[in-house]
Amino acid sequence: MANKRTLITGITGQDGSYLAEFLLSKDYEVFGLVRRTSTVNYERIKHIEDKITLISGDLLDQNSLINAIKESNPDEVYNLASQSFIPTSWKQPVFTGEATALGVARVLDAIRTVNPKIKFYQASSSEMFGAAPPPQNEKTPFRPRSPYAAAKVYAYWMTANYREGYQIFACNGILFNHESPRRGQTFVTRKITRALADILVGKQKKLYLGNLEAKRDWGYAPEYVETMWLMLQQDEPDDYVVGTGEVHAVKEFLEETFSYANLDWREYVEIDPRYFRPTEAEYLLADPAKAREKLGWEPKITFRELIKIMTDADMEAAGLKPVGEGKAILEKKFGGWHQWQANMSMGNGRSGQETG
Ligand code: NAP
Ligand code: GDD
């Protein structure tokens, strides 16, 4: 039987890069949608670039999406592209709506037009729950608390409507926060682990943060991309909440990270009101019972292990000898398609592939 083909939007992002690796390990032919930028930003996929095909396109451009789907002729489309940073969604709400909300309508309609048999995964978000009381599951009503969350709610319902209205095999993965050494540097986890490494090498003295009381359900990204694939392998399309079922405050993430390197975070951290948000999702905690039962999915990496993996990676990237526990955890628990060395694809690389 011929290999399956997939088109991943957002392949240059954290999740897209891990999903591409995972699908390559399953013998998929992988195509990735990339938008034109003035400097090439393929650092997360540079280690697999010769195994994938990149296609130029943008969620804001309908024709480019139709062409990308025609060119890749996929069995499955994973829509991971979005403007994903919540503070930016407050500064650029209209652009965020264009990419994160309408972009999804464009991809869905391109699938309907070119080939409605293509299976579709939408990267929905726990941020949609916003102010809804925890724990949150598939039945929890959405109470979005940011322009990003509101855009994701629109995208969620478009996915459900194309499933019901056009019988497209479309799934929403409602994923809670998932992190890794490839996490964007402005998200709080990576901002903290990176700052610790910079403090240790003497490049940074202080770390400025916002709301330390916010609570999140943090997991390890490579494990989460496996659930995306699992959703599209089920007999029927459906929506799933994915998270660890464990919650921690930002302050706890700080405490654990700094104590891993024998430092006291209180000596380095200052609160900067610039990082407070107009409204906040204060308490996001997954009830992942359905994913556990129907997809057979159980996360292996714990909160403390996640911190050790990310901190080791940032220490290594800063030229330090890592404490080493994170590396060992990964080797012990996560062999197979995901290895330490690949995790280190987070620096600045240039690309060989050109898209026009
Ligand atoms: P990320 O690292 O910010 O990656 C976003 C990707 O989207 C990048 O490849 C980016 O391309 C691409 N993109 C942005 N605007 C685009 C446009 N107009 N056209 C084409 N591509 C565009 O995000 P992530 O953490 O991997 O998350 C993946 C998806 O899951 C996102 O939709 C996010 O909202 C959602 N999500 C993430 C989490 C999480 O905890 N990570 C949780 C729930 C849901 P460039 O590289 O060119 O910028
Ligand atoms: N980024 C950031 N920077 N967040 C901070 C800071 C800071 O200096 N200080 C405190 N925080 C708090 C935020 O207010 C928020 O409550 C929490 O740390 C997590 O912020 P982020 O890491 O930026 O992630 P997020 O939860 O807002 O959004 C991420 O997760 C969503 C899923 O719930 C993103 O990946 C979204 O795309 C994703 O949908």
Tab-separated table of C-alpha atoms and ligand atoms in Angstrom:
chain	number	residue	atom	x	y	z
A	1	MET	CA	0.000	0.000	0.000
A	2	ALA	CA	1.204	3.502	-0.830
A	3	ASN	CA	2.420	5.632	2.043
A	4	LYS	CA	-0.036	8.091	3.475
A	5	ARG	CA	0.482	11.726	2.622
A	6	THR	CA	0.033	14.638	4.960
A	7	LEU	CA	0.009	18.419	4.784
A	8	ILE	CA	0.990	20.190	8.003
A	9	THR	CA	0.325	23.905	8.345
A	10	GLY	CA	2.532	25.530	10.996
A	11	ILE	CA	5.341	23.033	10.340
A	12	THR	CA	7.984	25.598	11.391
A	13	GLY	CA	6.362	25.899	14.835
A	14	GLN	CA	6.940	23.824	17.955
A	15	ASP	CA	4.161	21.289	17.346
A	16	GLY	CA	4.478	21.192	13.575
A	17	SER	CA	8.133	20.232	13.795
A	18	TYR	CA	7.481	17.381	16.251
A	19	LEU	CA	4.444	16.171	14.308
A	20	ALA	CA	6.488	16.066	11.094
A	21	GLU	CA	9.110	13.890	12.820
A	22	PHE	CA	6.439	11.644	14.256
A	23	LEU	CA	4.658	11.152	10.918
A	24	LEU	CA	7.972	10.499	9.151
A	25	SER	CA	8.526	7.704	11.670
A	26	LYS	CA	5.174	6.308	10.535
A	27	ASP	CA	6.347	6.420	6.912
A	28	TYR	CA	4.149	9.318	5.866
A	29	GLU	CA	5.116	11.534	2.997
A	30	VAL	CA	5.209	14.903	4.734
A	31	PHE	CA	4.427	18.274	3.139
A	32	GLY	CA	4.590	21.493	5.126
A	33	LEU	CA	3.037	24.872	4.448
A	34	VAL	CA	5.468	27.737	5.032
A	35	ARG	CA	4.948	31.437	4.665
A	36	ARG	CA	7.467	33.788	3.181
A	37	THR	CA	9.593	35.632	5.743
A	38	SER	CA	12.506	37.996	5.143
A	39	THR	CA	14.855	35.677	7.021
A	40	VAL	CA	14.483	31.919	6.853
A	41	ASN	CA	13.078	30.487	10.082
A	42	TYR	CA	13.313	26.742	9.596
A	43	GLU	CA	15.470	26.075	12.657
A	44	ARG	CA	13.037	23.608	14.202
A	45	ILE	CA	12.909	21.476	11.037
A	46	LYS	CA	16.437	21.813	9.745
A	47	HIS	CA	17.334	18.253	10.862
A	48	ILE	CA	14.500	16.772	8.737
A	49	GLU	CA	14.469	19.216	5.852
A	50	ASP	CA	15.753	16.702	3.323
A	51	LYS	CA	12.887	14.333	4.215
A	52	ILE	CA	9.979	16.732	3.804
A	53	THR	CA	8.601	18.994	1.067
A	54	LEU	CA	7.843	22.611	1.842
A	55	ILE	CA	5.106	24.464	-0.019
A	56	SER	CA	4.742	28.220	0.021
A	57	GLY	CA	1.411	29.496	1.338
A	58	ASP	CA	-0.358	31.519	3.977
A	59	LEU	CA	-3.518	31.086	6.018
A	60	LEU	CA	-4.519	34.549	4.844
A	61	ASP	CA	-4.448	33.544	1.186
A	62	GLN	CA	-7.207	31.214	0.004
A	63	ASN	CA	-5.667	30.335	-3.357
A	64	SER	CA	-2.358	29.377	-1.806
A	65	LEU	CA	-4.206	26.910	0.437
A	66	ILE	CA	-6.119	25.380	-2.462
A	67	ASN	CA	-2.860	25.046	-4.401
A	68	ALA	CA	-1.037	23.531	-1.420
A	69	ILE	CA	-3.751	20.917	-1.014
A	70	LYS	CA	-3.732	20.132	-4.730
A	71	GLU	CA	0.063	19.881	-4.802
A	72	SER	CA	0.403	17.693	-1.710
A	73	ASN	CA	-2.730	15.618	-2.398
A	74	PRO	CA	-2.900	14.631	1.290
A	75	ASP	CA	-4.864	11.973	3.137
A	76	GLU	CA	-4.657	14.111	6.286
A	77	VAL	CA	-4.299	17.837	6.928
A	78	TYR	CA	-3.104	19.008	10.338
A	79	ASN	CA	-3.895	22.681	10.796
A	80	LEU	CA	-1.392	23.863	13.390
A	81	ALA	CA	-0.719	27.309	11.959
A	82	SER	CA	-2.000	30.275	13.916
A	83	GLN	CA	-1.030	33.501	15.592
A	84	SER	CA	-0.550	31.638	18.866
A	85	PHE	CA	0.766	34.221	21.354
A	86	ILE	CA	-1.975	35.675	23.543
A	87	PRO	CA	-0.426	39.104	24.290
A	88	THR	CA	-0.046	39.667	20.525
A	89	SER	CA	-3.730	38.859	20.102
A	90	TRP	CA	-4.524	41.884	22.307
A	91	LYS	CA	-2.235	44.122	20.265
A	92	GLN	CA	-3.325	42.700	16.882
A	93	PRO	CA	-6.855	41.337	17.362
A	94	VAL	CA	-7.879	41.702	13.722
A	95	PHE	CA	-4.788	39.988	12.350
A	96	THR	CA	-5.238	37.252	14.967
A	97	GLY	CA	-8.818	36.777	13.791
A	98	GLU	CA	-7.675	36.616	10.169
A	99	ALA	CA	-5.136	33.861	10.843
A	100	THR	CA	-6.466	31.975	13.843
A	101	ALA	CA	-10.197	32.155	13.034
A	102	LEU	CA	-10.761	32.840	9.321
A	103	GLY	CA	-7.616	30.938	8.364
A	104	VAL	CA	-9.347	27.780	9.559
A	105	ALA	CA	-12.448	28.525	7.495
A	106	ARG	CA	-10.143	28.928	4.500
A	107	VAL	CA	-8.404	25.569	5.058
A	108	LEU	CA	-11.712	23.781	5.631
A	109	ASP	CA	-13.235	25.258	2.527
A	110	ALA	CA	-10.170	24.405	0.475
A	111	ILE	CA	-10.568	20.786	1.606
A	112	ARG	CA	-14.276	20.831	0.734
A	113	THR	CA	-13.463	22.193	-2.707
A	114	VAL	CA	-10.467	20.006	-3.591
A	115	ASN	CA	-11.272	16.717	-1.863
A	116	PRO	CA	-13.765	16.383	1.032
A	117	LYS	CA	-12.389	12.920	1.840
A	118	ILE	CA	-9.261	14.483	3.361
A	119	LYS	CA	-9.195	14.095	7.149
A	120	PHE	CA	-8.710	17.328	9.079
A	121	TYR	CA	-7.194	18.097	12.480
A	122	GLN	CA	-7.769	21.502	14.053
A	123	ALA	CA	-5.417	22.762	16.784
A	124	SER	CA	-8.016	23.927	19.269
A	125	SER	CA	-6.949	25.253	22.631
A	126	SER	CA	-7.693	25.052	26.354
A	127	GLU	CA	-7.567	28.848	26.225
A	128	MET	CA	-11.127	28.606	24.826
A	129	PHE	CA	-12.290	27.602	28.322
A	130	GLY	CA	-10.963	30.892	29.720
A	131	ALA	CA	-13.039	31.654	32.803
A	132	ALA	CA	-14.880	28.311	32.929
A	133	PRO	CA	-14.358	26.567	36.295
A	134	PRO	CA	-11.800	23.712	36.323
A	135	PRO	CA	-11.402	20.890	35.543
A	136	GLN	CA	-12.420	21.407	31.912
A	137	ASN	CA	-13.510	18.646	29.544
A	138	GLU	CA	-15.298	18.278	26.190
A	139	LYS	CA	-18.638	19.276	27.759
A	140	THR	CA	-17.382	22.439	29.494
A	141	PRO	CA	-18.886	25.603	27.927
A	142	PHE	CA	-16.321	27.989	26.441
A	143	ARG	CA	-15.774	31.347	28.158
A	144	PRO	CA	-12.909	32.857	26.116
A	145	ARG	CA	-10.830	35.562	27.803
A	146	SER	CA	-8.656	36.853	24.957
A	147	PRO	CA	-8.981	37.724	21.254
A	148	TYR	CA	-6.909	34.593	20.573
A	149	ALA	CA	-9.362	32.454	22.533
A	150	ALA	CA	-12.342	34.019	20.783
A	151	ALA	CA	-10.731	33.278	17.410
A	152	LYS	CA	-10.094	29.665	18.427
A	153	VAL	CA	-13.747	29.290	19.484
A	154	TYR	CA	-14.848	30.366	15.989
A	155	ALA	CA	-12.399	27.877	14.469
A	156	TYR	CA	-13.647	25.129	16.778
A	157	TRP	CA	-17.230	25.633	15.657
A	158	MET	CA	-16.290	25.878	11.986
A	159	THR	CA	-14.563	22.516	12.328
A	160	ALA	CA	-17.644	21.016	13.988
A	161	ASN	CA	-19.924	22.556	11.341
A	162	TYR	CA	-17.890	21.249	8.408
A	163	ARG	CA	-17.993	17.836	10.072
A	164	GLU	CA	-21.758	17.913	10.517
A	165	GLY	CA	-22.689	19.886	7.417
A	166	TYR	CA	-20.297	18.443	4.814
A	167	GLN	CA	-19.449	15.087	6.480
A	168	ILE	CA	-15.754	15.956	6.532
A	169	PHE	CA	-13.698	13.819	8.925
A	170	ALA	CA	-12.752	16.817	11.058
A	171	CYS	CA	-11.528	16.706	14.670
A	172	ASN	CA	-10.793	19.333	17.299
A	173	GLY	CA	-7.892	18.517	19.590
A	174	ILE	CA	-8.451	20.776	22.600
A	175	LEU	CA	-4.899	20.753	23.839
A	176	PHE	CA	-3.772	22.208	27.145
A	177	ASN	CA	-0.373	23.921	27.362
A	178	HIS	CA	2.461	21.747	26.104
A	179	GLU	CA	6.069	22.769	26.193
A	180	SER	CA	9.515	21.627	25.098
A	181	PRO	CA	12.992	22.940	24.307
A	182	ARG	CA	11.454	24.081	21.004
A	183	ARG	CA	8.837	26.252	22.708
A	184	GLY	CA	8.793	29.856	21.479
A	185	GLN	CA	10.986	32.008	23.691
A	186	THR	CA	8.235	34.395	24.832
A	187	PHE	CA	5.986	31.729	26.355
A	188	VAL	CA	6.423	31.673	30.110
A	189	THR	CA	8.009	28.219	30.519
A	190	ARG	CA	10.704	28.769	27.940
A	191	LYS	CA	11.217	32.352	29.066
A	192	ILE	CA	12.029	30.961	32.509
A	193	THR	CA	14.284	28.043	31.491
A	194	ARG	CA	16.153	30.217	29.016
A	195	ALA	CA	16.573	33.024	31.541
A	196	LEU	CA	18.008	30.582	34.065
A	197	ALA	CA	20.641	29.472	31.547
A	198	ASP	CA	21.451	33.103	30.695
A	199	ILE	CA	21.731	33.971	34.389
A	200	LEU	CA	24.102	31.033	34.901
A	201	VAL	CA	26.387	32.204	32.079
A	202	GLY	CA	26.199	35.798	33.287
A	203	LYS	CA	24.327	37.176	30.275
A	204	GLN	CA	21.259	38.190	32.277
A	205	LYS	CA	20.805	39.447	35.849
A	206	LYS	CA	17.045	39.659	36.296
A	207	LEU	CA	13.955	37.954	34.918
A	208	TYR	CA	10.854	40.124	34.513
A	209	LEU	CA	7.497	38.343	34.623
A	210	GLY	CA	3.782	39.069	35.025
A	211	ASN	CA	1.089	37.050	36.803
A	212	LEU	CA	2.772	34.334	38.856
A	213	GLU	CA	-0.506	33.027	40.272
A	214	ALA	CA	-1.988	31.817	36.942
A	215	LYS	CA	-2.404	28.048	36.880
A	216	ARG	CA	-1.784	25.807	33.897
A	217	ASP	CA	-1.818	22.118	33.047
A	218	TRP	CA	1.623	21.763	31.431
A	219	GLY	CA	2.703	18.690	29.446
A	220	TYR	CA	5.495	17.663	27.095
A	221	ALA	CA	4.818	18.610	23.452
A	222	PRO	CA	6.161	15.483	21.650
A	223	GLU	CA	3.619	13.385	23.535
A	224	TYR	CA	0.788	15.689	22.483
A	225	VAL	CA	1.427	15.479	18.736
A	226	GLU	CA	0.842	11.730	18.963
A	227	THR	CA	-2.749	12.428	20.058
A	228	MET	CA	-3.332	14.534	16.929
A	229	TRP	CA	-2.532	11.519	14.784
A	230	LEU	CA	-4.543	9.159	16.997
A	231	MET	CA	-7.652	11.332	16.573
A	232	LEU	CA	-7.502	10.959	12.799
A	233	GLN	CA	-7.091	7.152	13.042
A	234	GLN	CA	-10.391	6.607	14.870
A	235	ASP	CA	-13.494	5.236	13.129
A	236	GLU	CA	-15.469	8.446	13.683
A	237	PRO	CA	-14.351	12.071	13.877
A	238	ASP	CA	-14.703	13.642	17.310
A	239	ASP	CA	-13.311	16.288	19.676
A	240	TYR	CA	-10.905	15.509	22.508
A	241	VAL	CA	-9.429	17.322	25.506
A	242	VAL	CA	-5.722	16.548	25.945
A	243	GLY	CA	-3.770	17.413	29.088
A	244	THR	CA	-2.087	15.826	32.095
A	245	GLY	CA	-4.850	16.391	34.675
A	246	GLU	CA	-2.310	18.112	36.957
A	247	VAL	CA	-2.156	21.840	37.609
A	248	HIS	CA	0.650	24.182	38.741
A	249	ALA	CA	1.033	27.917	39.175
A	250	VAL	CA	3.645	29.881	37.207
A	251	LYS	CA	5.365	30.434	40.567
A	252	GLU	CA	5.823	26.674	40.985
A	253	PHE	CA	7.396	26.426	37.541
A	254	LEU	CA	9.829	29.124	38.633
A	255	GLU	CA	10.606	27.449	41.930
A	256	GLU	CA	11.281	24.068	40.323
A	257	THR	CA	13.425	25.482	37.506
A	258	PHE	CA	15.683	27.603	39.695
A	259	SER	CA	16.038	24.964	42.399
A	260	TYR	CA	17.108	22.431	39.736
A	261	ALA	CA	20.217	24.630	39.371
A	262	ASN	CA	20.427	25.318	43.134
A	263	LEU	CA	19.301	28.923	42.835
A	264	ASP	CA	16.568	30.799	44.709
A	265	TRP	CA	14.217	32.416	42.137
A	266	ARG	CA	13.295	35.230	44.548
A	267	GLU	CA	16.759	36.715	44.107
A	268	TYR	CA	16.333	37.045	40.346
A	269	VAL	CA	12.661	37.578	39.513
A	270	GLU	CA	10.867	40.906	39.386
A	271	ILE	CA	7.275	41.631	38.497
A	272	ASP	CA	6.763	43.868	35.508
A	273	PRO	CA	3.156	45.035	35.035
A	274	ARG	CA	3.754	45.127	31.258
A	275	TYR	CA	3.341	41.371	31.301
A	276	PHE	CA	-0.106	41.431	32.911
A	277	ARG	CA	-2.923	40.774	30.472
A	278	PRO	CA	-6.183	42.750	30.181
A	279	THR	CA	-8.028	39.567	31.161
A	280	GLU	CA	-6.551	36.250	32.167
A	281	ALA	CA	-7.452	32.574	32.010
A	282	GLU	CA	-6.610	32.006	35.660
A	283	TYR	CA	-7.051	28.282	36.052
A	284	LEU	CA	-6.774	25.757	33.222
A	285	LEU	CA	-6.820	22.102	34.233
A	286	ALA	CA	-7.695	19.251	31.882
A	287	ASP	CA	-10.024	16.403	32.576
A	288	PRO	CA	-8.514	14.102	29.908
A	289	ALA	CA	-10.694	11.047	30.702
A	290	LYS	CA	-12.082	10.772	27.156
A	291	ALA	CA	-8.643	10.848	25.483
A	292	ARG	CA	-7.446	8.258	27.965
A	293	GLU	CA	-10.398	5.985	27.349
A	294	LYS	CA	-10.947	6.384	23.590
A	295	LEU	CA	-7.414	7.104	22.336
A	296	GLY	CA	-5.632	5.057	25.014
A	297	TRP	CA	-3.382	8.060	25.610
A	298	GLU	CA	-1.526	8.632	28.857
A	299	PRO	CA	1.253	11.208	29.277
A	300	LYS	CA	4.571	9.843	30.527
A	301	ILE	CA	6.515	13.006	31.276
A	302	THR	CA	5.646	14.717	34.572
A	303	PHE	CA	5.744	18.418	35.402
A	304	ARG	CA	9.123	18.156	37.147
A	305	GLU	CA	10.565	16.034	34.359
A	306	LEU	CA	9.406	18.544	31.767
A	307	ILE	CA	11.267	21.283	33.627
A	308	LYS	CA	14.430	19.209	33.779
A	309	ILE	CA	14.284	18.434	30.049
A	310	MET	CA	13.770	22.096	29.115
A	311	THR	CA	16.387	23.384	31.540
A	312	ASP	CA	19.022	20.876	30.413
A	313	ALA	CA	18.377	21.838	26.790
A	314	ASP	CA	18.683	25.563	27.487
A	315	MET	CA	21.838	25.012	29.522
A	316	GLU	CA	23.376	22.969	26.708
A	317	ALA	CA	22.353	25.614	24.146
A	318	ALA	CA	24.019	28.277	26.318
A	319	GLY	CA	27.275	26.299	26.279
A	320	LEU	CA	26.945	24.992	29.852
A	321	LYS	CA	27.178	21.428	31.062
A	322	PRO	CA	23.546	20.482	31.786
A	323	VAL	CA	22.607	19.098	35.206
A	324	GLY	CA	21.791	15.981	33.189
A	325	GLU	CA	18.629	14.553	34.733
A	326	GLY	CA	16.443	15.839	31.896
A	327	LYS	CA	18.520	14.145	29.249
A	328	ALA	CA	18.451	10.885	31.187
A	329	ILE	CA	14.659	11.061	31.624
A	330	LEU	CA	14.153	11.481	27.913
A	331	GLU	CA	16.409	8.577	27.062
A	332	LYS	CA	14.673	6.343	29.594
A	333	LYS	CA	11.065	7.246	28.866
A	334	PHE	CA	10.921	8.453	25.321
A	335	GLY	CA	13.016	6.381	22.903
A	336	GLY	CA	11.748	5.665	19.408
A	337	TRP	CA	11.051	8.566	17.128
A	338	HIS	CA	11.936	11.258	19.632
A	339	GLN	CA	15.553	11.722	20.717
A	340	TRP	CA	17.514	14.298	22.700
A	341	GLN	CA	19.598	15.438	19.782
A	342	ALA	CA	16.546	16.309	17.667
A	343	ASN	CA	15.174	18.277	20.597
A	344	MET	CA	18.144	20.570	20.243
A	345	SER	CA	16.870	21.909	16.903
A	346	MET	CA	16.043	25.219	18.457
A	347	GLY	CA	18.937	27.447	17.401
A	348	ASN	CA	19.298	29.637	14.359
A	349	GLY	CA	19.768	27.700	11.178
A	350	ARG	CA	19.585	28.465	7.507
A	351	SER	CA	17.577	26.425	5.121
A	352	GLY	CA	18.475	24.549	1.979
A	353	GLN	CA	14.915	24.404	0.615
A	354	GLU	CA	13.470	27.379	-1.163
A	355	THR	CA	9.775	27.926	-1.752
A	356	GLY	CA	8.469	30.485	-4.144
B	1	NAP	P1	3.892	28.149	17.256
B	1	NAP	O1	5.178	27.546	17.685
B	1	NAP	O2	3.616	29.577	17.529
B	1	NAP	O3	3.757	27.886	15.679
B	1	NAP	C1	2.789	28.527	14.916
B	1	NAP	C2	2.986	28.170	13.465
B	1	NAP	O4	1.987	28.834	12.678
B	1	NAP	C3	4.345	28.616	12.895
B	1	NAP	O5	4.814	27.622	12.014
B	1	NAP	C4	3.973	29.870	12.119
B	1	NAP	O6	4.850	30.152	11.057
B	1	NAP	C5	2.624	29.437	11.563
B	1	NAP	N1	1.809	30.567	11.097
B	1	NAP	C6	1.419	31.654	11.795
B	1	NAP	N2	0.671	32.462	11.029
B	1	NAP	C7	0.585	31.879	9.805
B	1	NAP	C8	-0.039	32.212	8.583
B	1	NAP	N3	-0.739	33.338	8.460
B	1	NAP	N4	0.072	31.375	7.527
B	1	NAP	C9	0.794	30.232	7.640
B	1	NAP	N5	1.426	29.858	8.772
B	1	NAP	C10	1.317	30.669	9.846
B	1	NAP	O7	2.662	27.313	17.869
B	1	NAP	P2	2.663	25.848	18.542
B	1	NAP	O8	2.939	26.000	19.992
B	1	NAP	O9	3.429	24.931	17.711
B	1	NAP	O10	1.108	25.513	18.445
B	1	NAP	C11	0.571	24.880	17.288
B	1	NAP	C12	-0.924	25.154	17.220
B	1	NAP	O11	-1.560	24.661	18.391
B	1	NAP	C13	-1.297	26.625	17.157
B	1	NAP	O12	-2.465	26.723	16.372
B	1	NAP	C14	-1.616	26.985	18.592
B	1	NAP	O13	-2.508	28.080	18.638
B	1	NAP	C15	-2.256	25.705	19.065
B	1	NAP	N6	-2.130	25.373	20.479
B	1	NAP	C16	-0.905	25.363	21.066
B	1	NAP	C17	-0.808	24.969	22.379
B	1	NAP	C18	0.529	24.916	23.073
B	1	NAP	O14	0.532	24.821	24.309
B	1	NAP	N7	1.630	24.925	22.343
B	1	NAP	C19	-1.952	24.579	23.098
B	1	NAP	C20	-3.179	24.585	22.430
B	1	NAP	C21	-3.261	24.965	21.116
B	1	NAP	P3	6.171	31.073	11.271
B	1	NAP	O15	7.226	30.134	11.759
B	1	NAP	O16	6.412	31.604	9.914
B	1	NAP	O17	5.829	32.113	12.281
B	2	GDD	N1	4.201	34.734	28.168
B	2	GDD	C1	4.286	35.126	29.447
B	2	GDD	N2	5.296	35.978	29.809
B	2	GDD	N3	3.378	34.669	30.342
B	2	GDD	C2	3.505	35.054	31.622
B	2	GDD	C3	4.519	35.913	32.058
B	2	GDD	C4	5.455	36.400	31.104
B	2	GDD	O1	6.365	37.163	31.394
B	2	GDD	N4	4.372	36.092	33.397
B	2	GDD	C5	3.317	35.380	33.780
B	2	GDD	N5	2.772	34.750	32.715
B	2	GDD	C6	1.563	33.912	32.724
B	2	GDD	C7	0.513	34.342	31.711
B	2	GDD	O2	-0.216	35.473	32.202
B	2	GDD	C8	-0.324	33.061	31.618
B	2	GDD	O3	-1.272	33.012	32.644
B	2	GDD	C9	0.704	31.953	31.847
B	2	GDD	O4	1.893	32.587	32.362
B	2	GDD	C10	1.060	31.164	30.598
B	2	GDD	O5	1.382	32.080	29.564
B	2	GDD	P1	2.013	31.581	28.170
B	2	GDD	O6	3.168	30.711	28.425
B	2	GDD	O7	2.191	32.792	27.330
B	2	GDD	O8	0.885	30.620	27.590
B	2	GDD	P2	-0.704	30.791	27.488
B	2	GDD	O9	-1.317	29.855	28.482
B	2	GDD	O10	-1.105	32.203	27.548
B	2	GDD	O11	-0.989	30.293	25.998
B	2	GDD	C11	-0.390	29.093	25.505
B	2	GDD	O12	-1.203	27.993	25.809
B	2	GDD	C12	-2.478	27.987	25.156
B	2	GDD	C13	-3.210	26.736	25.644
B	2	GDD	O13	-3.826	26.998	26.873
B	2	GDD	C14	-0.189	29.265	23.996
B	2	GDD	O14	0.578	28.191	23.524
B	2	GDD	C15	-1.506	29.260	23.249
B	2	GDD	O15	-1.262	29.244	21.841
B	2	GDD	C16	-2.256	27.989	23.656
B	2	GDD	O16	-3.499	27.905	22.993
